[in-house]
Coordinates of C-alpha atoms in Angstrom, one line a residue:
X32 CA 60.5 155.9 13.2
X33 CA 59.6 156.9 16.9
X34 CA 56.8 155.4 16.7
X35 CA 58.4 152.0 15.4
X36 CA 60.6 152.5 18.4
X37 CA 58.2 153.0 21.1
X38 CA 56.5 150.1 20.3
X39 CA 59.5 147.6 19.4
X40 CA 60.2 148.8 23.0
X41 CA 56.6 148.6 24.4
X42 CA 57.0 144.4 22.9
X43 CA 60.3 143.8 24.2
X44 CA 59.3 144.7 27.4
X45 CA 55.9 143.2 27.6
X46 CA 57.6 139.9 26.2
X47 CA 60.5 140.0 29.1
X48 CA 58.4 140.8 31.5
X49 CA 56.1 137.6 31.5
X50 CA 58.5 135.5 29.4
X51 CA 59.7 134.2 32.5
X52 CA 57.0 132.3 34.9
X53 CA 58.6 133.5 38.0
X54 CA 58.3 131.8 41.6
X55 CA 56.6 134.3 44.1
X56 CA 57.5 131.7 47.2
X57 CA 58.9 128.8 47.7
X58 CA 59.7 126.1 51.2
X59 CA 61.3 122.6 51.3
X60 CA 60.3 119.8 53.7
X61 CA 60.4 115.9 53.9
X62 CA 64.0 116.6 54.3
X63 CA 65.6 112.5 54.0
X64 CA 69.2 111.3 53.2
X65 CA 68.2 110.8 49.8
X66 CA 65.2 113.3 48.9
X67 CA 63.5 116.7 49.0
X68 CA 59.9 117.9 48.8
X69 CA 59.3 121.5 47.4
X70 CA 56.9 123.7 47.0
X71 CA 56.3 126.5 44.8
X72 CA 54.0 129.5 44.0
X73 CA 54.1 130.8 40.6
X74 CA 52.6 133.9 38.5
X75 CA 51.4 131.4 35.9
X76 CA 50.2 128.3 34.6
X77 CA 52.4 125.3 33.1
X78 CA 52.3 121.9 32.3
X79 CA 56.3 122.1 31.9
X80 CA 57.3 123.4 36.0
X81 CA 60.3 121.0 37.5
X82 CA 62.5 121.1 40.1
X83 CA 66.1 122.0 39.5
X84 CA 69.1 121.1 42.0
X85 CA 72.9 121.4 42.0
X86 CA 75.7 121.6 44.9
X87 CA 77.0 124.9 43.0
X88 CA 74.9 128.2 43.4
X89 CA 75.5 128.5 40.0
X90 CA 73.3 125.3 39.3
X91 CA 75.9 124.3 37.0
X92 CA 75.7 119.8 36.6
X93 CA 71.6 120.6 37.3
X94 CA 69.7 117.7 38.6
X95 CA 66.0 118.0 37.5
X96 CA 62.9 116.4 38.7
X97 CA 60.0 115.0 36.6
X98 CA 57.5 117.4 34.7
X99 CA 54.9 119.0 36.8
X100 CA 51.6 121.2 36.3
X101 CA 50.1 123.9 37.8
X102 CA 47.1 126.0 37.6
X103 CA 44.6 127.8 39.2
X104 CA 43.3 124.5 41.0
X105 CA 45.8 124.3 43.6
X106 CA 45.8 128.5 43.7
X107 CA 49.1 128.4 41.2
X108 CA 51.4 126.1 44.2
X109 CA 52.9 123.2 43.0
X110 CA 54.3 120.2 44.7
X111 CA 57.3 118.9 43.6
X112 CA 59.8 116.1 45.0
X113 CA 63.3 114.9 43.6
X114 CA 65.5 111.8 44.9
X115 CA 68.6 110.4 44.3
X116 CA 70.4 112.5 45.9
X117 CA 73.7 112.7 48.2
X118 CA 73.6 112.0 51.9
X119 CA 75.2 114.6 54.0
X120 CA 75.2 117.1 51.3
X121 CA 74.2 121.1 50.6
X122 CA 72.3 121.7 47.3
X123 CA 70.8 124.9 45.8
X124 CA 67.3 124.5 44.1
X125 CA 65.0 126.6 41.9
X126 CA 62.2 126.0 39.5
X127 CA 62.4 126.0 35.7
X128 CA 58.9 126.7 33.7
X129 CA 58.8 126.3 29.9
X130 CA 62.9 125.5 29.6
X131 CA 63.2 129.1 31.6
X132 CA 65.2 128.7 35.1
X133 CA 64.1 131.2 37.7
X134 CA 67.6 131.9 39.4
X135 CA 67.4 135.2 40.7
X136 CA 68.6 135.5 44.2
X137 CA 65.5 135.6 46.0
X138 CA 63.8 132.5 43.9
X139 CA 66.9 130.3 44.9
X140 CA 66.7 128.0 47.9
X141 CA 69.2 125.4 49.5
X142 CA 69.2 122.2 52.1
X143 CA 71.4 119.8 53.5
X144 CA 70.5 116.1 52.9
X145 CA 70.4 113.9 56.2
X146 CA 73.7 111.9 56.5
X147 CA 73.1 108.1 57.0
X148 CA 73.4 106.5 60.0
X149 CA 73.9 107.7 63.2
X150 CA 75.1 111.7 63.6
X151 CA 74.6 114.5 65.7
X152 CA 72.9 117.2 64.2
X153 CA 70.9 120.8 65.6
X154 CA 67.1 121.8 64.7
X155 CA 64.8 124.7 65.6
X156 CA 61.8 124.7 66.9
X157 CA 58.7 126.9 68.0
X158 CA 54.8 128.2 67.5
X159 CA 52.4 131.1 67.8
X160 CA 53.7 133.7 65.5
X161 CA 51.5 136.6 65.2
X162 CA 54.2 138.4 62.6
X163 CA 56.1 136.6 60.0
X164 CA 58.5 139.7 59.4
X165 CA 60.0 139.3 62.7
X166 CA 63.4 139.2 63.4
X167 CA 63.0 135.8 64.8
X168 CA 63.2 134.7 61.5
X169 CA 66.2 136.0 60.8
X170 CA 67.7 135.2 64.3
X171 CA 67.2 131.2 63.6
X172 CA 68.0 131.4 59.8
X173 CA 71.6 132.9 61.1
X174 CA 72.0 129.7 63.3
X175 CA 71.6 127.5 60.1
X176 CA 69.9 124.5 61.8
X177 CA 68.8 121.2 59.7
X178 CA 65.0 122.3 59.7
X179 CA 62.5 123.7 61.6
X180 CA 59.6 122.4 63.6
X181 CA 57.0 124.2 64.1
X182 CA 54.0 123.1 66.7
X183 CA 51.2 125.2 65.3
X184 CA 49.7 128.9 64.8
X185 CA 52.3 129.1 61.9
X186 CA 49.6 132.5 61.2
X187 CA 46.8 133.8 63.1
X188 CA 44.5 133.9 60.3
X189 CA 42.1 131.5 61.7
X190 CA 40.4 130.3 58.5
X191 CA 37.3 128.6 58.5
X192 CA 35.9 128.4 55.1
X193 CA 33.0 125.5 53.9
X194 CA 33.1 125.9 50.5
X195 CA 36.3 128.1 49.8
X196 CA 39.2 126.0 50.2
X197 CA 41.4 129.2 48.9
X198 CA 40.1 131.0 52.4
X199 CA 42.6 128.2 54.0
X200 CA 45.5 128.5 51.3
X201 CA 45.8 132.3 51.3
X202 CA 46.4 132.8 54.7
X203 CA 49.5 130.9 53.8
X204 CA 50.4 133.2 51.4
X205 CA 49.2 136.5 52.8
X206 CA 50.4 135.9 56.6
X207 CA 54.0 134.0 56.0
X208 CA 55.4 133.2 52.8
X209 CA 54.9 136.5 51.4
X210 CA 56.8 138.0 54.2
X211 CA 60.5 139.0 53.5
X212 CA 62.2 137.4 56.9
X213 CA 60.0 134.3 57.2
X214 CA 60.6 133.7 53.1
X215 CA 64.0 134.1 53.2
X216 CA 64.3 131.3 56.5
X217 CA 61.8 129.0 54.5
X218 CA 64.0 128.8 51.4
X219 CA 66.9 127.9 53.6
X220 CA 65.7 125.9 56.3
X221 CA 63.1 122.5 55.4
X222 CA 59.9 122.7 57.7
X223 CA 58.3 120.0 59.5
X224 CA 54.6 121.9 60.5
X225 CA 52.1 120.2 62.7
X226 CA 49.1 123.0 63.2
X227 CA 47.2 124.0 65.9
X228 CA 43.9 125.7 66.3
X229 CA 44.5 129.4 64.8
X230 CA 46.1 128.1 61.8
X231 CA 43.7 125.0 61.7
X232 CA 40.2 126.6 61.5
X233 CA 39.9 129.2 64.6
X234 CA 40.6 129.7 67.6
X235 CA 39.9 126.3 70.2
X236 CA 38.5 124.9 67.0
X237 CA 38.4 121.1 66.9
X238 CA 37.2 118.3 64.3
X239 CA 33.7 119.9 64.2
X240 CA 35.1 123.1 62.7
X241 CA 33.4 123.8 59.3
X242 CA 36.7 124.5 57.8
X243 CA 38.1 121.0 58.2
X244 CA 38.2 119.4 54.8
X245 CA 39.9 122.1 53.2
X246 CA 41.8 123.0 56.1
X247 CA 43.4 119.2 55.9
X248 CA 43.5 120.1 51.7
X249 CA 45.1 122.9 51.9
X250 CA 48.0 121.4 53.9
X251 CA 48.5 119.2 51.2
X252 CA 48.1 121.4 48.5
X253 CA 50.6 123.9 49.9
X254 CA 52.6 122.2 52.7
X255 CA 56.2 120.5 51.9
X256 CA 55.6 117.4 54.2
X257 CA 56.3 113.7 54.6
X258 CA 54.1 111.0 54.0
X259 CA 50.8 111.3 55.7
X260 CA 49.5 108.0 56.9
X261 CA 46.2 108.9 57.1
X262 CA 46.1 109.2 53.5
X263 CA 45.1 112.2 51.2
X264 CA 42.2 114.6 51.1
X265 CA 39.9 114.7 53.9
X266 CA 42.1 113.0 56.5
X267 CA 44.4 113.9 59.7
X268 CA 47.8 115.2 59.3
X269 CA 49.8 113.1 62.0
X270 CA 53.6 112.1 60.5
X271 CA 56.0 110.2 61.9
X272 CA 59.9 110.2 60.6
X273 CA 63.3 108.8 61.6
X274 CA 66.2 111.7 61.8
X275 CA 69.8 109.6 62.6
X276 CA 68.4 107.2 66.1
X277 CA 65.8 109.6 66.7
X278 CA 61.9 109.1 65.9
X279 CA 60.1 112.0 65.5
X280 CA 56.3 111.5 65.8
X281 CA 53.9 114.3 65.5
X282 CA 50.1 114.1 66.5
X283 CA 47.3 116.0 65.1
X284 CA 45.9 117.4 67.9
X285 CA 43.0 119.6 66.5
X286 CA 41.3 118.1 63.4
X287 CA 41.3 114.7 65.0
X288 CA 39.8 116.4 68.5
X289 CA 36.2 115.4 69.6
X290 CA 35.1 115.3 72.6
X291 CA 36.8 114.1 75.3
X292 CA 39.8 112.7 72.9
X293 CA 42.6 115.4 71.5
X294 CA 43.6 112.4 69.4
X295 CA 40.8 109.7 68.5
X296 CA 40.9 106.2 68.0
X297 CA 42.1 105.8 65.0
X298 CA 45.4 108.4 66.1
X299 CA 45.6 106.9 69.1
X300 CA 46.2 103.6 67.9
X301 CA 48.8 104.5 65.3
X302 CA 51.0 107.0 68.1
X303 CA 50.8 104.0 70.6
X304 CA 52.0 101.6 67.6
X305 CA 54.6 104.1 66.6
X306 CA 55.8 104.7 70.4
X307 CA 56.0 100.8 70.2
X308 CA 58.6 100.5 67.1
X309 CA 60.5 103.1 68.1
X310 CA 61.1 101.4 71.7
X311 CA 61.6 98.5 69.7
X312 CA 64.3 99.4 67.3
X313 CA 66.4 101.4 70.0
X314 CA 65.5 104.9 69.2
X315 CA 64.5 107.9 71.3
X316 CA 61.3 109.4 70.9
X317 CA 60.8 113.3 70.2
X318 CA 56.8 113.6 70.3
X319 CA 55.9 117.0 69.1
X320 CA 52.8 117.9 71.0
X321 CA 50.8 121.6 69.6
X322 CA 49.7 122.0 73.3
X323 CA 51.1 121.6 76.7
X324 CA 51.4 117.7 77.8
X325 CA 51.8 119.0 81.5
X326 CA 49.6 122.1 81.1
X327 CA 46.6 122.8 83.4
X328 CA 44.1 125.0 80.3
X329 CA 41.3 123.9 79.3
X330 CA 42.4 123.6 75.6
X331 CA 45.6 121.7 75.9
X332 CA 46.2 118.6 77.9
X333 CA 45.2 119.9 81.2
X334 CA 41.5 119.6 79.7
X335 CA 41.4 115.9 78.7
X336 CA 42.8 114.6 81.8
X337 CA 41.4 111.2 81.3
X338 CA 42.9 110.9 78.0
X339 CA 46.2 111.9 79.6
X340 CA 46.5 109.5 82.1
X341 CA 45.6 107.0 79.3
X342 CA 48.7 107.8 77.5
X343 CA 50.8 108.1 81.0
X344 CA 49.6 104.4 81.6
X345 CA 50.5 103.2 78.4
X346 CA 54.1 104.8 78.6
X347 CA 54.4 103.0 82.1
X348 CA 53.0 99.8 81.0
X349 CA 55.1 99.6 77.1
X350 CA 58.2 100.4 79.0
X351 CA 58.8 103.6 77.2
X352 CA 62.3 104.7 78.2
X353 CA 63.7 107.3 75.9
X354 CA 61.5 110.3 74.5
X355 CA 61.3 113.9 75.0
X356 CA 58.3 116.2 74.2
X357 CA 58.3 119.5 72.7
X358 CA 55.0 121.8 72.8
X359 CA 54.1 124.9 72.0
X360 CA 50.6 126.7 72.5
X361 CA 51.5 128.9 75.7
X362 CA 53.5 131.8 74.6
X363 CA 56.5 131.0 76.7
X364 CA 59.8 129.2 77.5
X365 CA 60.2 126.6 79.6
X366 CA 62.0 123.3 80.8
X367 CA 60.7 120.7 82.7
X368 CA 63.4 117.5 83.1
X369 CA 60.4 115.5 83.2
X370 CA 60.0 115.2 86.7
X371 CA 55.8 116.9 86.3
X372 CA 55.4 115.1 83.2
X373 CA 54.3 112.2 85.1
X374 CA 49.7 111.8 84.6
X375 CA 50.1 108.0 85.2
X376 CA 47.8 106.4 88.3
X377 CA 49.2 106.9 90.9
X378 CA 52.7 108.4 89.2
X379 CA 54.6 105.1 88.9
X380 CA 56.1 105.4 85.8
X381 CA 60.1 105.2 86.8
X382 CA 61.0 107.2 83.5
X383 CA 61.5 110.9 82.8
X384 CA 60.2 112.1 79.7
X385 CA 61.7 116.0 79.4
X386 CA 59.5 118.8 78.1
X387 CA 60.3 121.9 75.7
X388 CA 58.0 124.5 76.1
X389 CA 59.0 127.0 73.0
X390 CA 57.1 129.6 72.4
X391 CA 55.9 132.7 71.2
X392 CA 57.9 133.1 67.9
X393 CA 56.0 136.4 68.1
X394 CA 53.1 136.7 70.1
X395 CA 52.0 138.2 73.8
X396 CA 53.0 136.5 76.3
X397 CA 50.7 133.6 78.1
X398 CA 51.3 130.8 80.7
X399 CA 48.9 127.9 80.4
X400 CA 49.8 125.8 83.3
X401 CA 51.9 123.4 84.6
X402 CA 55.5 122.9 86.6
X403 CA 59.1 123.8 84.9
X404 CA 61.8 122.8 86.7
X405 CA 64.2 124.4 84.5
X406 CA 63.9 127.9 85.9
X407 CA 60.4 128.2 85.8
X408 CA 58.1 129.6 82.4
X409 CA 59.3 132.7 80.4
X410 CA 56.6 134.3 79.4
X411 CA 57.1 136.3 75.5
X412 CA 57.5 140.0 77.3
X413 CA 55.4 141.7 74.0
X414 CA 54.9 141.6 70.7
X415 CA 58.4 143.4 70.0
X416 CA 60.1 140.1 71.5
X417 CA 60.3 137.0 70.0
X418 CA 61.4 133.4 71.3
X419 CA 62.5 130.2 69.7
X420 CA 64.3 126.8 70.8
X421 CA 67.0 125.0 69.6
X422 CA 67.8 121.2 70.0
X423 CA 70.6 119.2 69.5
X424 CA 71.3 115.4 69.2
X425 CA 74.9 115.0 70.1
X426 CA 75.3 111.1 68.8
X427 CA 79.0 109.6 68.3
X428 CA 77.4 106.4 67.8
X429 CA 77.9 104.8 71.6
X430 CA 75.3 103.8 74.1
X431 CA 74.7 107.2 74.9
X432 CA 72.8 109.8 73.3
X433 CA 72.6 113.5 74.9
X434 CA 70.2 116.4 74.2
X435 CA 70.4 120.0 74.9
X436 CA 67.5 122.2 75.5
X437 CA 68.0 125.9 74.4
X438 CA 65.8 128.5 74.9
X439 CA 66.2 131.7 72.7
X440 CA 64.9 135.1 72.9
X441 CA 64.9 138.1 70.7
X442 CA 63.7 141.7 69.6
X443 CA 63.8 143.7 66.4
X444 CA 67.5 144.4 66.4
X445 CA 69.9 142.3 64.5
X446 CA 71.7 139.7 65.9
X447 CA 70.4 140.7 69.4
X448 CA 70.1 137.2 71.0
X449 CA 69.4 136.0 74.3
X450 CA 69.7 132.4 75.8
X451 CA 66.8 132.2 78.5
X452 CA 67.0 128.8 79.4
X453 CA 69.0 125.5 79.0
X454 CA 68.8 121.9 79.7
X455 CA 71.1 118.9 78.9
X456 CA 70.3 115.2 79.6
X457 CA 71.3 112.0 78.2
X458 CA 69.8 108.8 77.6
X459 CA 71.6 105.0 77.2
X460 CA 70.3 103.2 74.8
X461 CA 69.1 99.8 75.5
X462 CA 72.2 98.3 73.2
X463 CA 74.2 99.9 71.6
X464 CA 75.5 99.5 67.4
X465 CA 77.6 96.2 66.8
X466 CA 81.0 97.4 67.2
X467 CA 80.5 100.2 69.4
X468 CA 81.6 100.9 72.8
X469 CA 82.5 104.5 73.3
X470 CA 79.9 105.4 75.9
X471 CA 80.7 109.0 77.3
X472 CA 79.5 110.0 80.6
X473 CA 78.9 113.4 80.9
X474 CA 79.3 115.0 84.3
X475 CA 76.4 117.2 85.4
X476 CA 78.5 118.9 88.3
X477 CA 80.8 121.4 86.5
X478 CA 80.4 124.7 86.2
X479 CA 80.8 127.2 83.8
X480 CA 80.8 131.2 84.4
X481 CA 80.5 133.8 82.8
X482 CA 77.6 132.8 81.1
X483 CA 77.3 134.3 78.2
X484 CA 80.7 136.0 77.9
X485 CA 82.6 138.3 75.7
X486 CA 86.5 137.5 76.3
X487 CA 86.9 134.8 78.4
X488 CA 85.2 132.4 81.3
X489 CA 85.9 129.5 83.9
X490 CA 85.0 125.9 83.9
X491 CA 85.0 124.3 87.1
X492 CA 85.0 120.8 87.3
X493 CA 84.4 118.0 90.5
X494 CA 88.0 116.9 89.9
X495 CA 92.2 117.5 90.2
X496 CA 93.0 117.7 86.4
X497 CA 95.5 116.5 85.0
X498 CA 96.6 116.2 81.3
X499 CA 93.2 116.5 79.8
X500 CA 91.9 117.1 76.3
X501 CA 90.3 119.8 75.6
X502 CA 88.2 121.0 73.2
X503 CA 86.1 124.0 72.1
X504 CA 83.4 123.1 69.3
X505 CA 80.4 125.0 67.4
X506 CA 77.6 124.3 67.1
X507 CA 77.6 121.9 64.3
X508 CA 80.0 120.0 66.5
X509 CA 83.1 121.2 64.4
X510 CA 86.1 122.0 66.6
X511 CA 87.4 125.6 66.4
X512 CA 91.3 125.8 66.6
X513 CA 93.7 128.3 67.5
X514 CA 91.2 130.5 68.7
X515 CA 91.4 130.6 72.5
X516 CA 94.2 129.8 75.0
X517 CA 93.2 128.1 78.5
X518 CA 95.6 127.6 81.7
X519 CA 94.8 125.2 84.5
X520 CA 94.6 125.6 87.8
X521 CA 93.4 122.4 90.1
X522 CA 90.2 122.0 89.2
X523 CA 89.6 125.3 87.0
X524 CA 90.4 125.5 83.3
X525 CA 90.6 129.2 82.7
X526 CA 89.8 130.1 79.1
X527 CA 90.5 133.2 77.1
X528 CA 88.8 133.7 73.5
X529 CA 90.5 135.0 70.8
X530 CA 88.6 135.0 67.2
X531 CA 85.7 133.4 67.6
X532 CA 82.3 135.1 66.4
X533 CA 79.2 135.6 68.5
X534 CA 77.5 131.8 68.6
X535 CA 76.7 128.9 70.8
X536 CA 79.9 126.6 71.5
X537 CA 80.5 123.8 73.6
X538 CA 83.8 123.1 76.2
X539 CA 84.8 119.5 76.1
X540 CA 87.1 118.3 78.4
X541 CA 87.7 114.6 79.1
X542 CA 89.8 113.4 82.2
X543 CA 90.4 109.6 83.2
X544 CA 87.6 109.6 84.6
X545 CA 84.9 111.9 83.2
X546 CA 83.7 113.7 80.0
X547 CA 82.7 117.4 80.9
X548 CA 80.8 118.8 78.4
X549 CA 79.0 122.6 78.8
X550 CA 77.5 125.2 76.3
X551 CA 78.7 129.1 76.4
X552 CA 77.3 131.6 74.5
X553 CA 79.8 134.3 73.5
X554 CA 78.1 137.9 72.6
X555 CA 78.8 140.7 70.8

């Protein structure tokens, strides 16, 4: 009989323990109003794997994808997608195998859908992370932003593999998804990944890297991504997608590289062509650039000045009012409003493009090059440190849409949060929705101090006020009420906080004659 026991025990065991076709990892991306890509690694094969959604953590009223399969071919990740979905709305996902649900906590991941239309919404940004266990993980998963955008070095594995495409997809698994604080972000917060060189095929590595074919394969395989329009297998990874009245374009800058060209012809073509539509159809541009547009290294734009001044001419010449550029590469901070952003001949371009500089998520410090007006670079002190940015799209629908810059730094202790640097601007839109004509003019002269504070602060404004409305909101733009008391005196709003938690906010105060508009940061 204790024999019979022992091994009724010894079968149970075996057959719970590999009953259930568990997920090891998991990410989201192509984030739309309507759809969701994920991605999945799993212990075993299965011709049965979909995708299982519900607004209730519970996953009660499941919505499930098509039928999937996975095997060893694509290293045990498979690539799901599921559409139909609500705009505007916060669903849970997880993967069922063989009619079994995987639901334990750490194999459950959520999103919000894009709402339709035009809305103001918050990202996060960044590149160069050296250590996916970082607290910077954790720092931007607590400001639950749409997505992420990352501008390359996701790892520093630098793979470079002929014939073994897995040397490309385990450094995936090895260097970030298998790490607690950047799995945990990924199954929260959808990813939007353009790579650079160490997570391409090496350092400075370019389109003659041996690597490249299953570098670009291996992106496919394992990335959650929108449409590529360079098509699949051995092709560039450039994207391009539409978030509210921005266009977000992202450029390949390393496996299209030869030369004297970061981009080539056939990328060239297709950014100028999507620079062009976007002008056309009123939105504002956010190119996402892995290296420094106004850098001065030999390995970002400061290298390929001819190419540079290419692009700077056709800006000029397409009439290319409203973008913004984000880069990563140096391992810094920094904010330039666009004013040494301009390579055309002779600088004659009569618009501003502003540049984001975010980097290191976690890597030494470097400076590459070129002018930020913004308080100069911030350099990633050390490998204990780690810095991220943060922009928002604030978009009532009106002529006017205004980004703020954010740059972030933080170390290995919780919650411990710094904001470095900060930049707002705003752009009018050539004309604005049918209907609409709220245009808010934000007035760049207040000023707001303490900066960040714990109980209370000044705003200072260019005016007498007199009856305004005010308004304290979060970050999400939701106004916080009840929580703080303010008295006026002249020109000074004096404001004293009551409840509210460590976060960014934002002061509003309109007048007659002006909007006011400034972010605090309130600390622990």
């Amino acid at each position: 009989m204790k024999y019979l026991q022992l091994f009724l025990f010894s079968f149970v065991f075996h057959f719970a323990a590999f009953s259930t076709n568990e997920v090891r990892y998991m990410w989201s991306g192509g984030l739309t109003d309507s759809s969701i890509n994920v991605n999945a690694k799993l212990t075993d094969s299965s011709s049965t794997v979909r995708l299982m959604l519900s607004t209730s953590q519970n996953f009660t009223s499941p919505l499930f994808s098509g039928f999937y399969h996975v095997d060893s071919t694509t290293n045990m990740m498979v690539a799901m997608t599921i559409s139909g979905l609500n705009a505007g709305t916060k669903y849970y996902y997880g993967v069922e195998s063989n009619g079994i649900a995987d639901t334990s906590a750490d194999d459950v991941g959520s999103f919000t859908t894009l709402q339709q239309g035009n809305f103001s919404f918050y990202f996060v940004t960044g590149s160069c992370c050296v250590n996916s266990d970082h607290m910077v993980y954790e720092a931007m998963r607590s400001i639950h932003p749409l997505f992420f955008t990352c501008m390359g070095d996701l790892h520093y594995g630098d793979p470079n593999a002929a014939t073994d495409i897995n040397v490309h997809r385990n450094m995936y698994d090895s260097l970030v998804l298998s790490k607690a604080r950047a799995a945990a972000f990924f199954r929260e917060v959808p990813i939007d990944y353009i790579w650079d060189d160490h997570d391409f095929s090496g350092n400075n590595s370019d389109s003659t890297a041996a690597g490249k074919a299953n570098a670009r394969q291996a992106y496919r395989d394992y990335v959650p991504h929108y449409p590529l329009p360079a098509g699949n297998g051995n092709a560039a990874i450039y994207h391009a997608f539409t978030i509210g009245r921005v266009r977000f374009i992202l450029t390949d800058l390393r496996s299209d590289r030869h030369g004297a060209s970061m981009l080539g012809t056939v990328q060239k073509n297709w950014f100028e062509n999507e620079c062009v539509a976007a002008r056309d159809s009123n939105q504002v541009i956010a190119w996402i650039s892995s290296t420094t547009w106004n850098g001065a290294h030999i390995d970002n734009w400061g290298g390929y000045p001819a190419e540079r001044e290419e692009l700077a001419n056709f800006f000029r010449d397409s009439l290319i009012e409203n973008m913004f550029i984000i880069c990563g590469d140096a391992h810094m901070l920094g904010i330039d409003d666009g004013t040494n952003g301009d390579f055309s001949t002779v600088t004659a371009n009569p618009n501003k493009y502003p540049i984001f500089n975010a980097a290191a998520l976690n890597q030494n410090g470097s400076y590459k090059g070129g002018t930020f007006n913004q308080g100069g670079a911030f350099p990633n002190p050390s490998l204990a440190y780690g810095q991220f940015g943060l922009v928002q799209v604030l978009d009532s629908g009106g002529a006017a849409i205004c980004i703020n810059f954010f740059g972030f730094r933080t170390d290995n202790i919780p919650n411990a949060i710094t904001l470095i640097d900060h930049y707002t601007f705003c752009r009018q839109m050539v004309t604005a929705p049918s209907g609409i004509n709220t245009v808010r003019n934000y007035s760049a002269s207040s000023i707001l101090y303490p900066n960040p504070t714990r109980e209370n602060f000044t705003l200072t404004t260019n005016e007498t006020l007199h009856n305004p409305v005010i308004t304290i909101s979060d970050i999400s733009g939701r106004e916080v009420k009840q929580e703080y008391d303010y008295s006026i005196e002249g020109a000074d709003i004096h404001f004293t906080l009551k409840k509210l938690s460590p976060g960014i906010y934002f002061v509003n105060v309109k007048t007659e004659h002006s909007v006011y508009q400034k972010e605090f940061v309130i600390t622990q």
